[in-house]
Short mmCIF file of C-alpha atoms in Angstrom, two decimals:
data_model
loop_
_atom_site.label_atom_id
_atom_site.label_comp_id
_atom_site.label_asym_id
_atom_site.label_seq_id
_atom_site.Cartn_x
_atom_site.Cartn_y
_atom_site.Cartn_z
CA MET D 488 4.31 -19.02 -4.66
CA ILE D 489 2.88 -16.35 -2.40
CA GLY D 490 3.41 -15.98 1.34
CA LYS D 491 1.00 -14.17 3.67
CA ILE D 492 2.17 -13.48 7.21
CA LYS D 493 -0.01 -12.77 10.23
CA LYS D 494 0.66 -12.46 13.94
CA GLY D 495 -1.74 -13.07 16.80
CA SER D 496 -2.10 -13.38 20.55
CA GLY D 497 -3.82 -16.76 20.95
CA PHE D 498 -2.83 -20.19 19.65
CA LYS D 499 -6.22 -21.76 20.28
CA GLY D 500 -8.07 -19.86 17.54
CA CYS D 501 -5.26 -20.21 15.00
CA VAL D 502 -4.70 -23.95 15.53
CA ASN D 503 -8.45 -24.66 15.48
CA TYR D 504 -8.74 -22.75 12.20
CA VAL D 505 -5.94 -24.51 10.31
CA LEU D 506 -6.83 -27.99 11.60
CA GLY D 507 -10.60 -27.49 11.57
CA LYS D 508 -10.93 -27.12 7.81
CA GLU D 509 -12.48 -30.02 5.93
CA GLN D 510 -9.79 -32.42 4.64
CA ALA D 511 -7.06 -30.50 6.50
CA ALA D 512 -3.96 -32.67 6.84
CA LEU D 513 -1.21 -32.25 9.42
CA LEU D 514 1.90 -32.82 7.29
CA HIS D 515 4.61 -32.16 9.84
CA ALA D 516 5.13 -30.94 13.41
CA ASP D 517 8.16 -30.06 15.49
CA GLY D 518 8.33 -29.42 19.24
CA VAL D 519 4.66 -30.06 20.00
CA LEU D 520 2.58 -33.05 21.10
CA THR D 521 0.28 -34.16 18.28
CA GLU D 522 -2.08 -36.67 19.91
CA SER D 523 -4.91 -34.15 19.69
CA ARG D 524 -5.64 -30.58 18.75
CA GLY D 525 -5.71 -29.71 22.44
CA ASP D 526 -2.23 -31.17 22.94
CA ILE D 527 -0.85 -29.01 20.13
CA ILE D 528 -2.42 -25.89 21.63
CA ARG D 529 -1.16 -26.66 25.14
CA SER D 530 2.35 -27.30 23.81
CA PHE D 531 2.46 -23.90 22.16
CA CYS D 532 1.02 -22.16 25.21
CA MET D 533 3.50 -23.72 27.61
CA GLN D 534 6.43 -22.29 25.67
CA THR D 535 4.92 -18.78 25.65
CA GLY D 536 5.45 -18.77 29.43
CA MET D 537 9.18 -18.40 28.77
CA ASN D 538 8.56 -14.87 27.47
CA PRO D 539 5.23 -13.54 28.83
CA ASP D 540 5.99 -9.95 27.77
CA LEU D 541 5.53 -10.74 24.05
CA LYS D 542 1.94 -9.75 23.28
CA LYS D 543 1.68 -11.57 19.94
CA PRO D 544 3.54 -14.89 20.12
CA VAL D 545 1.53 -16.58 17.35
CA GLY D 546 3.08 -16.72 13.90
CA HIS D 547 0.80 -17.78 11.02
CA ILE D 548 1.99 -18.08 7.43
CA ALA D 549 -0.05 -19.22 4.42
CA LEU D 550 2.07 -20.43 1.47
CA SER D 551 0.06 -20.63 -1.74
CA TYR D 552 1.13 -21.99 -5.12
CA SER D 553 -0.25 -21.84 -8.65
CA ALA D 554 -2.59 -24.60 -9.77
CA VAL D 555 -0.11 -25.11 -12.63
CA ASP D 556 2.37 -26.53 -10.09
CA ALA D 557 -0.15 -28.92 -8.49
CA PRO D 558 1.21 -32.12 -10.14
CA LYS D 559 4.68 -31.60 -8.65
CA LEU D 560 3.55 -30.43 -5.21
CA THR D 561 3.35 -33.67 -3.26
CA ASP D 562 3.06 -33.56 0.53
CA GLU D 563 6.80 -34.18 0.81
CA LYS D 564 7.55 -31.31 -1.57
CA MET D 565 5.25 -28.98 0.34
CA ILE D 566 7.05 -29.84 3.60
CA GLN D 567 10.42 -29.23 1.96
CA LEU D 568 9.36 -25.85 0.59
CA ALA D 569 7.80 -24.78 3.90
CA GLN D 570 10.91 -25.69 5.90
CA GLU D 571 13.20 -24.00 3.40
CA TYR D 572 11.00 -20.91 3.50
CA MET D 573 11.21 -20.82 7.31
CA ARG D 574 15.01 -21.10 7.29
CA GLU D 575 15.28 -18.25 4.79
CA MET D 576 12.96 -16.16 7.00
CA LYS D 577 15.12 -16.92 10.09
CA ILE D 578 12.27 -18.84 11.72
CA THR D 579 14.36 -21.55 13.35
CA ASP D 580 14.77 -23.43 16.63
CA THR D 581 11.10 -23.14 17.54
CA GLN D 582 7.80 -25.06 17.63
CA TYR D 583 5.74 -25.29 14.46
CA ILE D 584 3.16 -27.29 12.52
CA ILE D 585 2.59 -27.51 8.75
CA VAL D 586 -1.00 -28.15 7.64
CA ARG D 587 -2.20 -28.68 4.07
CA HIS D 588 -5.65 -27.51 2.95
CA GLN D 589 -7.69 -28.86 0.04
CA ASP D 590 -10.49 -26.26 -0.01
CA ARG D 591 -9.13 -24.30 -2.97
CA GLU D 592 -8.05 -25.29 -6.47
CA HIS D 593 -4.55 -23.98 -5.83
CA PRO D 594 -2.23 -25.94 -3.49
CA HIS D 595 -1.48 -24.23 -0.19
CA VAL D 596 -0.26 -24.93 3.32
CA HIS D 597 -0.50 -23.13 6.64
CA ILE D 598 2.43 -22.82 9.01
CA VAL D 599 1.71 -22.04 12.66
CA PHE D 600 4.84 -21.33 14.67
CA ASN D 601 5.81 -19.97 18.05
CA ARG D 602 7.50 -16.56 17.88
CA ILE D 603 9.12 -17.43 21.22
CA ASP D 604 11.86 -19.88 20.34
CA ASN D 605 13.06 -22.86 22.35
CA ASN D 606 15.41 -20.61 24.34
CA GLY D 607 12.73 -18.06 25.25
CA LYS D 608 13.96 -15.47 22.74
CA THR D 609 11.68 -13.57 20.37
CA ILE D 610 11.88 -14.39 16.66
CA SER D 611 12.17 -11.00 15.00
CA ASP D 612 9.51 -9.83 12.55
CA LYS D 613 11.56 -6.86 11.34
CA ASN D 614 10.94 -6.20 7.64
CA ASP D 615 9.18 -9.55 7.39
CA MET D 616 6.85 -8.41 4.59
CA TYR D 617 9.79 -7.36 2.43
CA ARG D 618 11.80 -10.47 3.29
CA ASN D 619 8.77 -12.64 2.56
CA GLU D 620 8.53 -11.25 -0.97
CA GLN D 621 12.24 -11.80 -1.64
CA VAL D 622 12.24 -15.34 -0.25
CA CYS D 623 9.22 -16.35 -2.32
CA LYS D 624 10.87 -15.08 -5.49
CA LYS D 625 14.07 -16.91 -4.62
CA LEU D 626 12.32 -20.23 -3.99
CA LYS D 627 10.17 -19.94 -7.11
CA ALA D 628 13.29 -19.50 -9.23
CA LYS D 629 15.22 -22.22 -7.42
CA HIS D 630 12.48 -24.87 -7.66
CA GLY D 631 11.16 -23.91 -11.10
CA LEU D 632 7.75 -22.86 -9.83
CA TYR D 633 5.26 -21.00 -11.96
CA PHE D 634 5.49 -17.20 -12.18
CA ALA D 635 2.01 -15.71 -12.61
CA GLY D 636 1.46 -13.04 -15.23
CA GLY D 637 0.48 -10.34 -12.75
CA LYS D 638 -2.84 -8.82 -11.69
CA GLU D 639 -4.69 -10.48 -14.55
CA GLN D 640 -4.18 -13.83 -12.80
CA VAL D 641 -6.04 -12.75 -9.66
CA LYS D 642 -9.51 -14.26 -9.20
CA GLN D 643 -11.23 -10.94 -8.78
CA HIS D 644 -14.69 -12.36 -8.14
CA ARG D 645 -13.38 -13.64 -4.80
CA LEU D 646 -11.98 -10.32 -3.66
CA LYS D 647 -13.42 -8.34 -0.77
CA GLU D 648 -13.18 -4.61 -0.11
CA PRO D 649 -10.99 -2.63 -0.39
CA ASP D 650 -9.16 -4.99 -2.82
CA LYS D 651 -12.27 -5.33 -4.96
CA SER D 652 -12.41 -1.57 -5.63
CA LYS D 653 -8.66 -1.44 -6.18
CA TYR D 654 -8.81 -4.03 -8.95
CA GLU D 655 -11.86 -2.38 -10.52
CA ILE D 656 -9.89 0.87 -10.69
CA TYR D 657 -6.88 -1.01 -12.07
CA ASN D 658 -8.94 -2.52 -14.90
CA ALA D 659 -10.63 0.78 -15.71
CA VAL D 660 -7.40 2.82 -15.82
CA LYS D 661 -5.62 0.10 -17.82
CA ASN D 662 -8.39 0.06 -20.43
CA GLU D 663 -9.06 3.79 -20.66
CA ILE D 664 -5.46 4.97 -20.71
CA GLU D 665 -5.01 3.31 -24.09
CA LYS D 666 -7.88 5.39 -25.49
CA SER D 667 -6.85 8.71 -23.85
CA LYS D 668 -4.44 11.25 -25.30
CA ASN D 669 -4.27 13.49 -22.23
CA TRP D 670 -5.31 13.79 -18.60
CA GLN D 671 -8.64 15.42 -19.38
CA GLN D 672 -9.73 12.58 -21.63
CA LEU D 673 -8.66 10.02 -19.04
CA GLN D 674 -10.61 11.81 -16.31
CA GLU D 675 -13.73 12.05 -18.45
CA ARG D 676 -13.59 8.36 -19.39
CA LEU D 677 -13.02 7.26 -15.80
CA ALA D 678 -15.83 9.53 -14.54
CA GLU D 679 -18.25 7.54 -16.71
CA LYS D 680 -17.23 4.48 -14.69
CA GLY D 681 -17.71 6.23 -11.35
CA ILE D 682 -13.99 6.81 -10.78
CA THR D 683 -12.58 10.24 -9.91
CA VAL D 684 -9.01 11.50 -10.21
CA GLN D 685 -7.35 13.77 -7.64
CA PHE D 686 -3.94 15.41 -7.85
CA LYS D 687 -1.60 16.07 -4.94
CA TYR D 688 0.20 19.42 -5.00
CA LYS D 689 3.56 20.36 -3.57
CA GLY D 690 2.94 22.70 -0.65
CA GLN D 691 0.98 25.79 -1.69
CA THR D 692 2.22 25.67 -5.27
CA ASN D 693 0.58 24.47 -8.50
CA GLU D 694 3.29 21.84 -8.95
CA ILE D 695 1.77 18.35 -8.99
CA GLN D 696 3.66 15.52 -7.35
CA GLY D 697 1.09 12.71 -7.08
CA VAL D 698 -2.21 11.31 -8.31
CA SER D 699 -4.96 9.29 -6.61
CA PHE D 700 -8.00 7.40 -7.89
CA SER D 701 -11.27 7.07 -5.97
CA LYS D 702 -14.29 4.81 -6.33
CA GLY D 703 -17.04 4.97 -3.75
CA GLU D 704 -15.52 5.33 -0.29
CA TYR D 705 -12.09 4.00 -1.29
CA THR D 706 -9.13 6.06 -2.51
CA PHE D 707 -5.75 4.72 -3.65
CA LYS D 708 -2.54 6.36 -4.77
CA GLY D 709 -1.74 5.60 -8.39
CA SER D 710 1.43 3.73 -7.44
CA GLU D 711 -0.56 1.59 -4.95
CA ILE D 712 -2.76 0.34 -7.76
CA ASP D 713 0.12 -0.32 -10.14
CA ARG D 714 3.66 0.97 -10.47
CA ASN D 715 2.87 2.20 -13.96
CA PHE D 716 0.04 4.35 -12.61
CA SER D 717 2.23 6.76 -10.64
CA PHE D 718 1.80 10.42 -11.61
CA SER D 719 5.27 10.71 -13.14
CA LYS D 720 4.81 7.66 -15.38
CA LEU D 721 1.32 8.56 -16.53
CA ASP D 722 2.29 12.17 -17.14
CA LYS D 723 5.34 11.06 -19.12
CA ARG D 724 3.15 8.80 -21.21
CA PHE D 725 0.89 11.68 -22.21
CA GLY D 726 3.99 13.72 -23.01
CA ASP D 727 5.33 10.92 -25.20
CA VAL D 728 2.22 10.95 -27.37
CA GLY D 729 2.72 14.63 -28.09
CA GLN D 730 0.09 16.05 -25.75
CA THR D 731 0.39 18.81 -23.21
CA THR D 732 0.86 17.17 -19.83
CA VAL D 733 -0.46 18.27 -16.48
CA GLY D 734 3.03 18.51 -15.10
CA SER D 735 4.23 20.86 -17.81
CA ASN D 736 1.54 23.53 -17.50
CA LYS D 737 1.08 23.16 -13.72
CA GLN D 738 -2.69 22.90 -13.79
CA THR D 739 -5.45 20.29 -13.84
CA VAL D 740 -8.87 20.05 -15.34
CA THR D 741 -10.46 19.39 -11.95
CA ALA D 742 -8.93 22.19 -9.93
CA PRO D 743 -9.18 25.62 -11.61
CA VAL D 744 -6.02 27.67 -11.41
CA GLN D 745 -6.40 30.81 -9.33
CA LYS D 746 -6.52 33.95 -11.42
CA SER D 747 -3.60 36.22 -10.75
CA VAL D 748 -3.89 39.95 -10.15
CA SER D 749 -3.07 42.09 -13.16
CA ALA D 750 0.49 43.27 -12.81
CA PRO D 751 3.44 44.05 -15.06
CA ASP D 752 5.54 41.29 -13.59
CA LYS D 753 4.39 37.87 -12.25
CA ALA D 754 7.01 37.89 -9.52
CA ASP D 755 5.74 41.24 -8.19
CA ASN D 756 2.21 39.97 -7.48
CA SER D 757 3.08 36.57 -6.06
CA PHE D 758 2.63 37.89 -2.51
CA ILE D 759 -0.84 39.24 -3.32
CA THR D 760 -2.17 36.08 -5.02
CA GLY D 761 -0.82 34.02 -2.16
CA PHE D 762 -3.57 35.50 0.05
CA GLY D 763 -6.36 34.17 -2.19
CA GLY D 764 -7.16 37.47 -3.88
CA LEU D 765 -7.37 39.48 -0.65
CA PHE D 766 -5.93 42.51 -2.44
CA SER D 767 -7.64 41.86 -5.78
CA GLY D 768 -9.60 45.11 -5.57
CA LEU D 769 -6.43 47.23 -5.61
CA SER D 770 -5.49 48.83 -8.89
CA ALA D 771 -1.79 48.96 -8.16
CA PRO D 772 0.71 46.40 -6.83
CA ALA D 773 1.28 46.42 -3.08
CA ASP D 774 4.77 47.85 -3.34
CA GLU D 775 3.37 50.96 -5.13
CA MET D 776 0.78 51.77 -2.45
CA PRO D 777 1.55 54.96 -0.42
CA ASP D 778 3.12 54.40 2.99
CA ASP D 779 1.13 56.54 5.51
CA SER D 780 2.85 55.15 8.61
CA PHE D 781 4.87 58.38 8.99
CA LEU D 782 1.68 60.50 8.97
CA ARG D 783 0.08 58.28 11.63
CA LYS D 784 3.11 58.68 13.89
CA LYS D 785 3.04 62.44 13.42
CA LYS D 786 -0.65 62.63 14.43
CA LYS D 787 0.06 60.61 17.58
CA LYS D 788 2.83 63.01 18.56
CA LYS D 789 0.48 66.00 18.15
CA LYS D 790 -2.14 64.35 20.35
CA LYS D 791 0.43 63.76 23.07
CA GLN D 792 1.53 67.41 22.91
CA LEU D 793 -2.07 68.63 23.28
CA LYS D 794 -2.54 66.48 26.39
CA LEU D 795 0.54 68.04 27.92
#
């Protein structure tokens, strides 16, 4: 069970979409006239007049289920699940319709509801994406619905950008990480597939705190692609197999580390290297250079005396 939530400004387009699909079936309605599509739209629009300041009064939720659950998902069961979902999401005391579509192999329904309730108050959408995820998990467990095995279950041939590129990167990293013993090998293998790796540094230091993967015009953080692809988890993995990790030596194979100025102590030349080698031509550290400020002051005093 997966829920996708959208909000909009006009009921006409949304209602025409959900009811205009071939074999679309209106399973249930509450608070609206259902003689025609126009009656449903007008019913929704009339209630929006109770709160004209709300710019997006249209609530649209698609609830999709695994094809594995199709035998048990009768129309009555779909209505029950949709209504229970709405109660858990605090979508109550308002107009709504539940429409079932048959255009995909997996069972799914569309809920169109008015975000302005029957008392003219706004139904909050605060943290609705997070709440949606939690409610879906709760209902799947409660009703014994199928839990998919993860990204492998996604029908990738139907994806559009940027999701298409994201899943291509996911597959490539998943396959190549098993064959790589360190970051350099992973980068080289991914480069052959047109994928580049970039590291995010902490401030102006060489300390790495994140990793991103790019393909074409799209770039994603490692953790956006998969939780196991965050920099810390990947770097730990390379450390676990006994290889030197990027995090431990504070450098990468893509970004050469700036050469430091020759000096007895690293701490003494940190100021110099921080200016990108501005003082690299000096043979001695900055704190050993002669201070001629006193001489300059003395010359100025002499000039003033001559003028007098």
